[in-house]
Amino acid sequence: MNIEQANAIPLREILQKIECYAVKEKDEFIFYNSPLHQDDGANFIVNTLKNRWQDISVAKYGNVVDFICLYLLSKDEDHTVIDALRWIRNMTRAKPVLKTTAKSKALPINLVVQSVNDLEDIDLITFLKEKYIPSEVTRKYLKQITIKNRDNGKTFIALGMENENESFEVLNEVIGGSIGVRGISFVRGSQLPSTEVNIFEDVLDFLSAVSYQPKYEFKGDSILLNSMLCMPQMFAYINTYPYQQLSTWLCNSPCGESATQFLKNVVRQENDMRFQAMNHIYRKHNNYHEWHIENMMK
């Protein structure tokens, strides 16, 4: 691969492969939290027409190769042009990143929930159907959320699941995150009282896994963390209900593995509770949703 070929690869695809997801889009511009440094202000902007980027918080800009050189530098790796081309070649040969919505984060405070309705919008249903989530599952667990930008009065719609703080975790093709107070989501299982609880990192992993269950329901309850930062909120439920088994469906990243081990240690302290890590199912994938898509494509 030469420099010209590398610079022809859409930056959006490169960012997706490093799990950097769009915060918002406007015309040909896509806004991200910068992958080059700590940034909560969506200061990294991609021009999709020119396939160029700029990081306005540090006054950096350039093409694909320029970005990868700086990205490797931020990871304390060798970062010459040759190193960047090698990295791009290896990443583009790898299987594509299949999970395309952002990890849950608090969305800008100027966004508020205007209304909550049963799901009717075909585009939203198709958005998840293309990720092999049956429409019956989408309708069963998600709502159609109308979101208003208080600064300009404009509205848009997204899929949403209510969390235990009476706020919403929302996602569509552009955004993913929390509107209001970030928190866990609790889904009651079909068995009452439930003796099992499943721990998921986010809604896509949960929807993917429940798609394989009879009547699209787990027997046991499910807790969606929506963010690893929300993990402490789950213990009130685990300590309240007489669960006999806790199963984790967390990602295979270092953060996910650390959280899985932490929960395993917690369960060990409970003499009447069993622990099961389900990531043996998707060991070769980053998360269950990625495994699900590849499994459905076979």
PDB file of C-alpha atoms in Angstrom:
ATOM      1  CA  MET A   1       0.000   0.000   0.000  1.00  0.00           C
ATOM      2  CA  ASN A   2       1.325   3.433  -0.948  1.00  0.00           C
ATOM      3  CA  ILE A   3       0.486   6.869   0.454  1.00  0.00           C
ATOM      4  CA  GLU A   4      -2.039   7.680  -2.269  1.00  0.00           C
ATOM      5  CA  GLN A   5      -3.949   4.445  -1.656  1.00  0.00           C
ATOM      6  CA  ALA A   6      -3.893   4.969   2.108  1.00  0.00           C
ATOM      7  CA  ASN A   7      -5.221   8.523   1.829  1.00  0.00           C
ATOM      8  CA  ALA A   8      -8.116   7.262  -0.305  1.00  0.00           C
ATOM      9  CA  ILE A   9      -9.507   5.180   2.568  1.00  0.00           C
ATOM     10  CA  PRO A  10     -12.430   7.041   4.185  1.00  0.00           C
ATOM     11  CA  LEU A  11     -11.410   8.518   7.515  1.00  0.00           C
ATOM     12  CA  ARG A  12     -14.778   7.467   8.910  1.00  0.00           C
ATOM     13  CA  GLU A  13     -13.802   3.824   8.377  1.00  0.00           C
ATOM     14  CA  ILE A  14     -10.395   4.343   9.985  1.00  0.00           C
ATOM     15  CA  LEU A  15     -11.986   5.947  13.051  1.00  0.00           C
ATOM     16  CA  GLN A  16     -14.535   3.175  13.277  1.00  0.00           C
ATOM     17  CA  LYS A  17     -11.752   0.585  13.393  1.00  0.00           C
ATOM     18  CA  ILE A  18     -10.227   2.261  16.448  1.00  0.00           C
ATOM     19  CA  GLU A  19     -13.684   2.492  18.046  1.00  0.00           C
ATOM     20  CA  CYS A  20     -13.917   6.253  17.719  1.00  0.00           C
ATOM     21  CA  TYR A  21     -17.545   7.093  17.004  1.00  0.00           C
ATOM     22  CA  ALA A  22     -19.350  10.163  15.738  1.00  0.00           C
ATOM     23  CA  VAL A  23     -20.908  12.545  18.220  1.00  0.00           C
ATOM     24  CA  LYS A  24     -22.837  14.478  15.579  1.00  0.00           C
ATOM     25  CA  GLU A  25     -22.954  15.236  11.865  1.00  0.00           C
ATOM     26  CA  LYS A  26     -23.681  18.418   9.973  1.00  0.00           C
ATOM     27  CA  ASP A  27     -23.692  18.450   6.172  1.00  0.00           C
ATOM     28  CA  GLU A  28     -20.365  16.961   5.046  1.00  0.00           C
ATOM     29  CA  PHE A  29     -18.781  17.335   8.496  1.00  0.00           C
ATOM     30  CA  ILE A  30     -18.624  14.650  11.204  1.00  0.00           C
ATOM     31  CA  PHE A  31     -17.674  15.599  14.753  1.00  0.00           C
ATOM     32  CA  TYR A  32     -15.807  13.246  17.114  1.00  0.00           C
ATOM     33  CA  ASN A  33     -14.213  13.401  20.518  1.00  0.00           C
ATOM     34  CA  SER A  34     -10.569  13.428  19.568  1.00  0.00           C
ATOM     35  CA  PRO A  35      -8.820  10.035  19.535  1.00  0.00           C
ATOM     36  CA  LEU A  36      -5.483  11.829  19.873  1.00  0.00           C
ATOM     37  CA  HIS A  37      -5.994  13.176  23.402  1.00  0.00           C
ATOM     38  CA  GLN A  38      -8.591  13.580  26.152  1.00  0.00           C
ATOM     39  CA  ASP A  39     -11.483  15.459  24.602  1.00  0.00           C
ATOM     40  CA  ASP A  40     -15.146  15.764  25.588  1.00  0.00           C
ATOM     41  CA  GLY A  41     -15.925  18.647  23.259  1.00  0.00           C
ATOM     42  CA  ALA A  42     -16.186  16.943  19.843  1.00  0.00           C
ATOM     43  CA  ASN A  43     -13.234  18.980  18.597  1.00  0.00           C
ATOM     44  CA  PHE A  44     -12.090  16.444  16.007  1.00  0.00           C
ATOM     45  CA  ILE A  45     -13.815  17.162  12.688  1.00  0.00           C
ATOM     46  CA  VAL A  46     -13.796  15.105   9.493  1.00  0.00           C
ATOM     47  CA  ASN A  47     -14.679  16.608   6.118  1.00  0.00           C
ATOM     48  CA  THR A  48     -16.167  13.628   4.275  1.00  0.00           C
ATOM     49  CA  LEU A  49     -16.007  15.317   0.873  1.00  0.00           C
ATOM     50  CA  LYS A  50     -12.287  16.058   1.088  1.00  0.00           C
ATOM     51  CA  ASN A  51     -11.486  13.110   3.378  1.00  0.00           C
ATOM     52  CA  ARG A  52      -9.434  15.346   5.619  1.00  0.00           C
ATOM     53  CA  TRP A  53      -9.530  16.031   9.357  1.00  0.00           C
ATOM     54  CA  GLN A  54      -8.739  18.781  11.815  1.00  0.00           C
ATOM     55  CA  ASP A  55      -8.411  18.794  15.578  1.00  0.00           C
ATOM     56  CA  ILE A  56      -9.309  22.354  16.500  1.00  0.00           C
ATOM     57  CA  SER A  57      -8.290  21.987  20.145  1.00  0.00           C
ATOM     58  CA  VAL A  58      -4.621  21.429  19.244  1.00  0.00           C
ATOM     59  CA  ALA A  59      -4.531  23.079  15.802  1.00  0.00           C
ATOM     60  CA  LYS A  60      -3.634  19.873  13.946  1.00  0.00           C
ATOM     61  CA  TYR A  61      -4.996  18.795  10.559  1.00  0.00           C
ATOM     62  CA  GLY A  62      -4.191  16.579   7.612  1.00  0.00           C
ATOM     63  CA  ASN A  63      -4.979  13.443   5.637  1.00  0.00           C
ATOM     64  CA  VAL A  64      -5.314   9.790   6.612  1.00  0.00           C
ATOM     65  CA  VAL A  65      -1.579   9.113   6.852  1.00  0.00           C
ATOM     66  CA  ASP A  66      -1.016  12.292   8.871  1.00  0.00           C
ATOM     67  CA  PHE A  67      -3.696  11.173  11.310  1.00  0.00           C
ATOM     68  CA  ILE A  68      -2.308   7.661  11.753  1.00  0.00           C
ATOM     69  CA  CYS A  69       1.179   9.018  12.420  1.00  0.00           C
ATOM     70  CA  LEU A  70      -0.205  11.180  15.239  1.00  0.00           C
ATOM     71  CA  TYR A  71      -2.436   8.364  16.478  1.00  0.00           C
ATOM     72  CA  LEU A  72       0.524   5.984  16.760  1.00  0.00           C
ATOM     73  CA  LEU A  73       2.496   8.714  18.536  1.00  0.00           C
ATOM     74  CA  SER A  74      -0.351   9.118  21.058  1.00  0.00           C
ATOM     75  CA  LYS A  75      -0.056   5.375  21.770  1.00  0.00           C
ATOM     76  CA  ASP A  76       3.735   5.627  22.258  1.00  0.00           C
ATOM     77  CA  GLU A  77       4.341   3.494  19.175  1.00  0.00           C
ATOM     78  CA  ASP A  78       6.674   4.007  16.215  1.00  0.00           C
ATOM     79  CA  HIS A  79       5.031   6.642  14.067  1.00  0.00           C
ATOM     80  CA  THR A  80       6.898   7.206  10.809  1.00  0.00           C
ATOM     81  CA  VAL A  81       5.030   7.234   7.497  1.00  0.00           C
ATOM     82  CA  ILE A  82       6.216   3.654   6.918  1.00  0.00           C
ATOM     83  CA  ASP A  83       4.802   2.654  10.319  1.00  0.00           C
ATOM     84  CA  ALA A  84       1.514   4.359   9.452  1.00  0.00           C
ATOM     85  CA  LEU A  85       1.236   2.567   6.097  1.00  0.00           C
ATOM     86  CA  ARG A  86       1.948  -0.764   7.781  1.00  0.00           C
ATOM     87  CA  TRP A  87      -0.730  -0.063  10.401  1.00  0.00           C
ATOM     88  CA  ILE A  88      -3.290   0.902   7.749  1.00  0.00           C
ATOM     89  CA  ARG A  89      -2.495  -2.166   5.671  1.00  0.00           C
ATOM     90  CA  ASN A  90      -2.925  -4.475   8.664  1.00  0.00           C
ATOM     91  CA  MET A  91      -6.165  -2.830   9.768  1.00  0.00           C
ATOM     92  CA  THR A  92      -7.761  -2.853   6.328  1.00  0.00           C
ATOM     93  CA  ARG A  93      -6.925  -6.529   5.952  1.00  0.00           C
ATOM     94  CA  ALA A  94      -8.571  -7.300   9.288  1.00  0.00           C
ATOM     95  CA  LYS A  95     -12.247  -8.036   9.648  1.00  0.00           C
ATOM     96  CA  PRO A  96     -14.269  -4.838   9.752  1.00  0.00           C
ATOM     97  CA  VAL A  97     -15.446  -3.421  13.018  1.00  0.00           C
ATOM     98  CA  LEU A  98     -19.112  -4.308  13.093  1.00  0.00           C
ATOM     99  CA  LYS A  99     -20.331  -2.351  16.059  1.00  0.00           C
ATOM    100  CA  THR A 100     -20.979   1.111  14.702  1.00  0.00           C
ATOM    101  CA  THR A 101     -22.605   3.011  17.529  1.00  0.00           C
ATOM    102  CA  ALA A 102     -20.716   4.795  20.198  1.00  0.00           C
ATOM    103  CA  LYS A 103     -20.063   3.595  23.684  1.00  0.00           C
ATOM    104  CA  SER A 104     -22.558   5.258  25.927  1.00  0.00           C
ATOM    105  CA  LYS A 105     -21.595   8.693  27.085  1.00  0.00           C
ATOM    106  CA  ALA A 106     -23.448  11.719  28.324  1.00  0.00           C
ATOM    107  CA  LEU A 107     -24.685  13.626  25.283  1.00  0.00           C
ATOM    108  CA  PRO A 108     -24.625  17.449  25.164  1.00  0.00           C
ATOM    109  CA  ILE A 109     -26.934  19.026  27.737  1.00  0.00           C
ATOM    110  CA  ASN A 110     -28.703  21.036  25.030  1.00  0.00           C
ATOM    111  CA  LEU A 111     -30.366  17.776  23.891  1.00  0.00           C
ATOM    112  CA  VAL A 112     -33.580  16.857  25.713  1.00  0.00           C
ATOM    113  CA  VAL A 113     -36.226  14.192  25.298  1.00  0.00           C
ATOM    114  CA  GLN A 114     -39.344  15.756  23.801  1.00  0.00           C
ATOM    115  CA  SER A 115     -41.535  12.660  23.491  1.00  0.00           C
ATOM    116  CA  VAL A 116     -41.492   8.877  23.883  1.00  0.00           C
ATOM    117  CA  ASN A 117     -43.602   6.690  21.617  1.00  0.00           C
ATOM    118  CA  ASP A 118     -43.943   3.148  20.366  1.00  0.00           C
ATOM    119  CA  LEU A 119     -41.541   2.433  17.540  1.00  0.00           C
ATOM    120  CA  GLU A 120     -42.972   3.175  14.102  1.00  0.00           C
ATOM    121  CA  ASP A 121     -40.211   4.758  12.036  1.00  0.00           C
ATOM    122  CA  ILE A 122     -39.079   2.352   9.319  1.00  0.00           C
ATOM    123  CA  ASP A 123     -35.584   3.851   9.079  1.00  0.00           C
ATOM    124  CA  LEU A 124     -34.932   3.205  12.783  1.00  0.00           C
ATOM    125  CA  ILE A 125     -36.186  -0.355  12.489  1.00  0.00           C
ATOM    126  CA  THR A 126     -34.059  -0.894   9.377  1.00  0.00           C
ATOM    127  CA  PHE A 127     -31.021   0.547  11.164  1.00  0.00           C
ATOM    128  CA  LEU A 128     -31.034  -2.385  13.598  1.00  0.00           C
ATOM    129  CA  LYS A 129     -32.359  -4.899  11.089  1.00  0.00           C
ATOM    130  CA  GLU A 130     -29.170  -4.309   9.103  1.00  0.00           C
ATOM    131  CA  LYS A 131     -27.333  -5.359  12.264  1.00  0.00           C
ATOM    132  CA  TYR A 132     -29.404  -8.573  12.287  1.00  0.00           C
ATOM    133  CA  ILE A 133     -31.632  -7.504  15.153  1.00  0.00           C
ATOM    134  CA  PRO A 134     -35.168  -8.791  14.412  1.00  0.00           C
ATOM    135  CA  SER A 135     -37.786  -6.057  14.202  1.00  0.00           C
ATOM    136  CA  GLU A 136     -39.817  -7.924  16.835  1.00  0.00           C
ATOM    137  CA  VAL A 137     -36.917  -7.549  19.274  1.00  0.00           C
ATOM    138  CA  THR A 138     -36.461  -3.872  18.447  1.00  0.00           C
ATOM    139  CA  ARG A 139     -40.152  -3.153  19.013  1.00  0.00           C
ATOM    140  CA  LYS A 140     -40.250  -5.219  22.204  1.00  0.00           C
ATOM    141  CA  TYR A 141     -37.432  -3.454  24.026  1.00  0.00           C
ATOM    142  CA  LEU A 142     -36.958  -0.016  22.472  1.00  0.00           C
ATOM    143  CA  LYS A 143     -39.004   3.133  22.073  1.00  0.00           C
ATOM    144  CA  GLN A 144     -38.996   5.874  19.469  1.00  0.00           C
ATOM    145  CA  ILE A 145     -37.546   8.960  21.121  1.00  0.00           C
ATOM    146  CA  THR A 146     -37.974  12.454  19.736  1.00  0.00           C
ATOM    147  CA  ILE A 147     -35.021  14.560  20.819  1.00  0.00           C
ATOM    148  CA  LYS A 148     -34.963  18.346  20.758  1.00  0.00           C
ATOM    149  CA  ASN A 149     -31.952  20.625  20.500  1.00  0.00           C
ATOM    150  CA  ARG A 150     -32.792  23.465  22.858  1.00  0.00           C
ATOM    151  CA  ASP A 151     -30.312  25.799  21.149  1.00  0.00           C
ATOM    152  CA  ASN A 152     -31.891  25.760  17.712  1.00  0.00           C
ATOM    153  CA  GLY A 153     -35.285  24.118  18.287  1.00  0.00           C
ATOM    154  CA  LYS A 154     -34.613  21.323  15.801  1.00  0.00           C
ATOM    155  CA  THR A 155     -35.724  17.770  16.531  1.00  0.00           C
ATOM    156  CA  PHE A 156     -34.652  14.305  15.433  1.00  0.00           C
ATOM    157  CA  ILE A 157     -35.586  10.761  16.361  1.00  0.00           C
ATOM    158  CA  ALA A 158     -33.615   7.886  17.820  1.00  0.00           C
ATOM    159  CA  LEU A 159     -34.106   4.489  19.386  1.00  0.00           C
ATOM    160  CA  GLY A 160     -34.185   4.589  23.155  1.00  0.00           C
ATOM    161  CA  MET A 161     -34.286   2.469  26.283  1.00  0.00           C
ATOM    162  CA  GLU A 162     -35.124   3.983  29.633  1.00  0.00           C
ATOM    163  CA  ASN A 163     -32.572   3.634  32.395  1.00  0.00           C
ATOM    164  CA  GLU A 164     -33.154   3.399  36.128  1.00  0.00           C
ATOM    165  CA  ASN A 165     -32.575   7.136  36.580  1.00  0.00           C
ATOM    166  CA  GLU A 166     -35.668   7.895  34.470  1.00  0.00           C
ATOM    167  CA  SER A 167     -33.459   9.077  31.625  1.00  0.00           C
ATOM    168  CA  PHE A 168     -32.805   7.448  28.263  1.00  0.00           C
ATOM    169  CA  GLU A 169     -30.014   5.622  26.500  1.00  0.00           C
ATOM    170  CA  VAL A 170     -30.443   6.524  22.821  1.00  0.00           C
ATOM    171  CA  LEU A 171     -28.900   5.496  19.527  1.00  0.00           C
ATOM    172  CA  ASN A 172     -29.305   5.968  15.807  1.00  0.00           C
ATOM    173  CA  GLU A 173     -26.878   6.016  12.892  1.00  0.00           C
ATOM    174  CA  VAL A 174     -25.218   9.196  14.166  1.00  0.00           C
ATOM    175  CA  ILE A 175     -25.309   9.271  17.962  1.00  0.00           C
ATOM    176  CA  GLY A 176     -25.210   6.922  20.891  1.00  0.00           C
ATOM    177  CA  GLY A 177     -25.308   7.845  24.548  1.00  0.00           C
ATOM    178  CA  SER A 178     -27.308   9.111  27.495  1.00  0.00           C
ATOM    179  CA  ILE A 179     -29.775  11.958  27.572  1.00  0.00           C
ATOM    180  CA  GLY A 180     -30.283  13.039  31.136  1.00  0.00           C
ATOM    181  CA  VAL A 181     -28.683  11.149  34.008  1.00  0.00           C
ATOM    182  CA  ARG A 182     -26.586   8.206  32.911  1.00  0.00           C
ATOM    183  CA  GLY A 183     -27.523   4.925  34.538  1.00  0.00           C
ATOM    184  CA  ILE A 184     -28.098   1.209  34.186  1.00  0.00           C
ATOM    185  CA  SER A 185     -31.153  -0.303  32.498  1.00  0.00           C
ATOM    186  CA  PHE A 186     -33.004  -3.208  34.096  1.00  0.00           C
ATOM    187  CA  VAL A 187     -34.961  -5.758  32.023  1.00  0.00           C
ATOM    188  CA  ARG A 188     -37.172  -8.246  33.832  1.00  0.00           C
ATOM    189  CA  GLY A 189     -36.889 -11.866  32.689  1.00  0.00           C
ATOM    190  CA  SER A 190     -39.741 -14.265  31.965  1.00  0.00           C
ATOM    191  CA  GLN A 191     -39.189 -16.319  35.122  1.00  0.00           C
ATOM    192  CA  LEU A 192     -40.668 -14.925  38.325  1.00  0.00           C
ATOM    193  CA  PRO A 193     -39.058 -14.806  40.724  1.00  0.00           C
ATOM    194  CA  SER A 194     -35.865 -14.776  38.717  1.00  0.00           C
ATOM    195  CA  THR A 195     -32.898 -16.799  39.944  1.00  0.00           C
ATOM    196  CA  GLU A 196     -30.438 -15.560  37.292  1.00  0.00           C
ATOM    197  CA  VAL A 197     -29.130 -12.188  36.211  1.00  0.00           C
ATOM    198  CA  ASN A 198     -27.252 -11.354  33.003  1.00  0.00           C
ATOM    199  CA  ILE A 199     -24.866  -8.408  32.865  1.00  0.00           C
ATOM    200  CA  PHE A 200     -24.438  -6.636  29.506  1.00  0.00           C
ATOM    201  CA  GLU A 201     -22.341  -3.655  28.616  1.00  0.00           C
ATOM    202  CA  ASP A 202     -24.817  -2.026  26.234  1.00  0.00           C
ATOM    203  CA  VAL A 203     -28.094  -2.358  24.383  1.00  0.00           C
ATOM    204  CA  LEU A 204     -26.662  -3.836  21.170  1.00  0.00           C
ATOM    205  CA  ASP A 205     -25.066  -6.735  23.007  1.00  0.00           C
ATOM    206  CA  PHE A 206     -28.321  -7.338  24.881  1.00  0.00           C
ATOM    207  CA  LEU A 207     -30.528  -7.175  21.777  1.00  0.00           C
ATOM    208  CA  SER A 208     -28.162  -9.499  19.925  1.00  0.00           C
ATOM    209  CA  ALA A 209     -28.158 -12.076  22.722  1.00  0.00           C
ATOM    210  CA  VAL A 210     -31.889 -11.979  23.433  1.00  0.00           C
ATOM    211  CA  SER A 211     -32.555 -12.596  19.732  1.00  0.00           C
ATOM    212  CA  TYR A 212     -31.586 -16.240  20.295  1.00  0.00           C
ATOM    213  CA  GLN A 213     -33.902 -16.745  23.263  1.00  0.00           C
ATOM    214  CA  PRO A 214     -37.403 -18.296  23.127  1.00  0.00           C
ATOM    215  CA  LYS A 215     -40.003 -15.566  22.629  1.00  0.00           C
ATOM    216  CA  TYR A 216     -37.079 -13.134  22.624  1.00  0.00           C
ATOM    217  CA  GLU A 217     -36.877 -13.213  26.427  1.00  0.00           C
ATOM    218  CA  PHE A 218     -34.252 -14.374  28.886  1.00  0.00           C
ATOM    219  CA  LYS A 219     -35.573 -16.452  31.757  1.00  0.00           C
ATOM    220  CA  GLY A 220     -33.403 -14.414  34.067  1.00  0.00           C
ATOM    221  CA  ASP A 221     -33.248 -10.658  34.542  1.00  0.00           C
ATOM    222  CA  SER A 222     -30.790  -8.516  32.599  1.00  0.00           C
ATOM    223  CA  ILE A 223     -28.831  -5.451  33.623  1.00  0.00           C
ATOM    224  CA  LEU A 224     -27.393  -3.196  30.928  1.00  0.00           C
ATOM    225  CA  LEU A 225     -24.547  -1.134  32.350  1.00  0.00           C
ATOM    226  CA  ASN A 226     -24.668   1.396  29.473  1.00  0.00           C
ATOM    227  CA  SER A 227     -21.253   2.489  30.733  1.00  0.00           C
ATOM    228  CA  MET A 228     -18.668   0.745  32.876  1.00  0.00           C
ATOM    229  CA  LEU A 229     -18.853   3.822  35.112  1.00  0.00           C
ATOM    230  CA  CYS A 230     -22.387   2.769  36.042  1.00  0.00           C
ATOM    231  CA  MET A 231     -21.357  -0.631  37.391  1.00  0.00           C
ATOM    232  CA  PRO A 232     -21.733   0.378  41.080  1.00  0.00           C
ATOM    233  CA  GLN A 233     -25.438   1.005  40.450  1.00  0.00           C
ATOM    234  CA  MET A 234     -26.076  -2.679  39.730  1.00  0.00           C
ATOM    235  CA  PHE A 235     -25.203  -3.924  43.212  1.00  0.00           C
ATOM    236  CA  ALA A 236     -28.436  -2.632  44.728  1.00  0.00           C
ATOM    237  CA  TYR A 237     -30.293  -5.060  42.466  1.00  0.00           C
ATOM    238  CA  ILE A 238     -27.929  -7.975  42.980  1.00  0.00           C
ATOM    239  CA  ASN A 239     -28.145  -7.570  46.744  1.00  0.00           C
ATOM    240  CA  THR A 240     -31.937  -7.207  46.717  1.00  0.00           C
ATOM    241  CA  TYR A 241     -33.013 -10.119  44.527  1.00  0.00           C
ATOM    242  CA  PRO A 242     -32.313 -13.787  45.429  1.00  0.00           C
ATOM    243  CA  TYR A 243     -30.189 -14.510  42.380  1.00  0.00           C
ATOM    244  CA  GLN A 244     -28.415 -17.857  42.313  1.00  0.00           C
ATOM    245  CA  GLN A 245     -26.350 -17.190  39.184  1.00  0.00           C
ATOM    246  CA  LEU A 246     -24.707 -14.149  37.636  1.00  0.00           C
ATOM    247  CA  SER A 247     -23.610 -14.327  33.978  1.00  0.00           C
ATOM    248  CA  THR A 248     -21.463 -11.686  32.304  1.00  0.00           C
ATOM    249  CA  TRP A 249     -21.595 -10.826  28.592  1.00  0.00           C
ATOM    250  CA  LEU A 250     -18.948  -8.098  28.616  1.00  0.00           C
ATOM    251  CA  CYS A 251     -16.499  -7.233  25.866  1.00  0.00           C
ATOM    252  CA  ASN A 252     -13.087  -8.814  25.440  1.00  0.00           C
ATOM    253  CA  SER A 253     -11.213  -5.531  25.773  1.00  0.00           C
ATOM    254  CA  PRO A 254      -8.885  -5.008  28.751  1.00  0.00           C
ATOM    255  CA  CYS A 255     -11.623  -2.942  30.419  1.00  0.00           C
ATOM    256  CA  GLY A 256     -14.228  -5.649  29.844  1.00  0.00           C
ATOM    257  CA  GLU A 257     -11.935  -8.414  31.053  1.00  0.00           C
ATOM    258  CA  SER A 258     -11.098  -6.430  34.176  1.00  0.00           C
ATOM    259  CA  ALA A 259     -14.797  -5.874  34.897  1.00  0.00           C
ATOM    260  CA  THR A 260     -15.528  -9.573  34.357  1.00  0.00           C
ATOM    261  CA  GLN A 261     -12.803 -10.573  36.814  1.00  0.00           C
ATOM    262  CA  PHE A 262     -14.049  -8.010  39.321  1.00  0.00           C
ATOM    263  CA  LEU A 263     -17.582  -9.416  39.190  1.00  0.00           C
ATOM    264  CA  LYS A 264     -16.238 -12.937  39.463  1.00  0.00           C
ATOM    265  CA  ASN A 265     -14.476 -11.960  42.686  1.00  0.00           C
ATOM    266  CA  VAL A 266     -17.674 -10.351  43.986  1.00  0.00           C
ATOM    267  CA  VAL A 267     -19.677 -13.505  43.302  1.00  0.00           C
ATOM    268  CA  ARG A 268     -17.061 -15.641  45.050  1.00  0.00           C
ATOM    269  CA  GLN A 269     -17.920 -13.792  48.251  1.00  0.00           C
ATOM    270  CA  GLU A 270     -21.553 -14.878  47.890  1.00  0.00           C
ATOM    271  CA  ASN A 271     -21.742 -18.505  48.998  1.00  0.00           C
ATOM    272  CA  ASP A 272     -25.103 -19.121  47.348  1.00  0.00           C
ATOM    273  CA  MET A 273     -24.367 -17.573  43.946  1.00  0.00           C
ATOM    274  CA  ARG A 274     -22.674 -19.061  40.866  1.00  0.00           C
ATOM    275  CA  PHE A 275     -20.696 -17.125  38.269  1.00  0.00           C
ATOM    276  CA  GLN A 276     -20.482 -17.700  34.526  1.00  0.00           C
ATOM    277  CA  ALA A 277     -18.577 -15.631  31.976  1.00  0.00           C
ATOM    278  CA  MET A 278     -20.242 -16.002  28.582  1.00  0.00           C
ATOM    279  CA  ASN A 279     -17.405 -14.545  26.521  1.00  0.00           C
ATOM    280  CA  HIS A 280     -16.214 -18.036  25.593  1.00  0.00           C
ATOM    281  CA  ILE A 281     -18.950 -17.836  22.938  1.00  0.00           C
ATOM    282  CA  TYR A 282     -17.386 -14.798  21.259  1.00  0.00           C
ATOM    283  CA  ARG A 283     -13.773 -15.190  22.328  1.00  0.00           C
ATOM    284  CA  LYS A 284     -12.440 -14.233  18.869  1.00  0.00           C
ATOM    285  CA  HIS A 285     -14.526 -11.066  18.738  1.00  0.00           C
ATOM    286  CA  ASN A 286     -14.475  -7.849  20.712  1.00  0.00           C
ATOM    287  CA  ASN A 287     -18.056  -8.235  21.879  1.00  0.00           C
ATOM    288  CA  TYR A 288     -21.170 -10.359  21.514  1.00  0.00           C
ATOM    289  CA  HIS A 289     -22.753  -8.048  18.935  1.00  0.00           C
ATOM    290  CA  GLU A 290     -19.800  -8.486  16.569  1.00  0.00           C
ATOM    291  CA  TRP A 291     -19.998 -12.263  16.976  1.00  0.00           C
ATOM    292  CA  HIS A 292     -23.744 -12.135  16.348  1.00  0.00           C
ATOM    293  CA  ILE A 293     -23.361 -10.288  13.053  1.00  0.00           C
ATOM    294  CA  GLU A 294     -20.688 -12.655  11.784  1.00  0.00           C
ATOM    295  CA  ASN A 295     -22.746 -15.645  12.912  1.00  0.00           C
ATOM    296  CA  MET A 296     -25.806 -14.365  11.031  1.00  0.00           C
ATOM    297  CA  MET A 297     -23.748 -13.705   7.885  1.00  0.00           C
ATOM    298  CA  LYS A 298     -22.628 -17.321   7.605  1.00  0.00           C
TER     299      LYS A 298
END
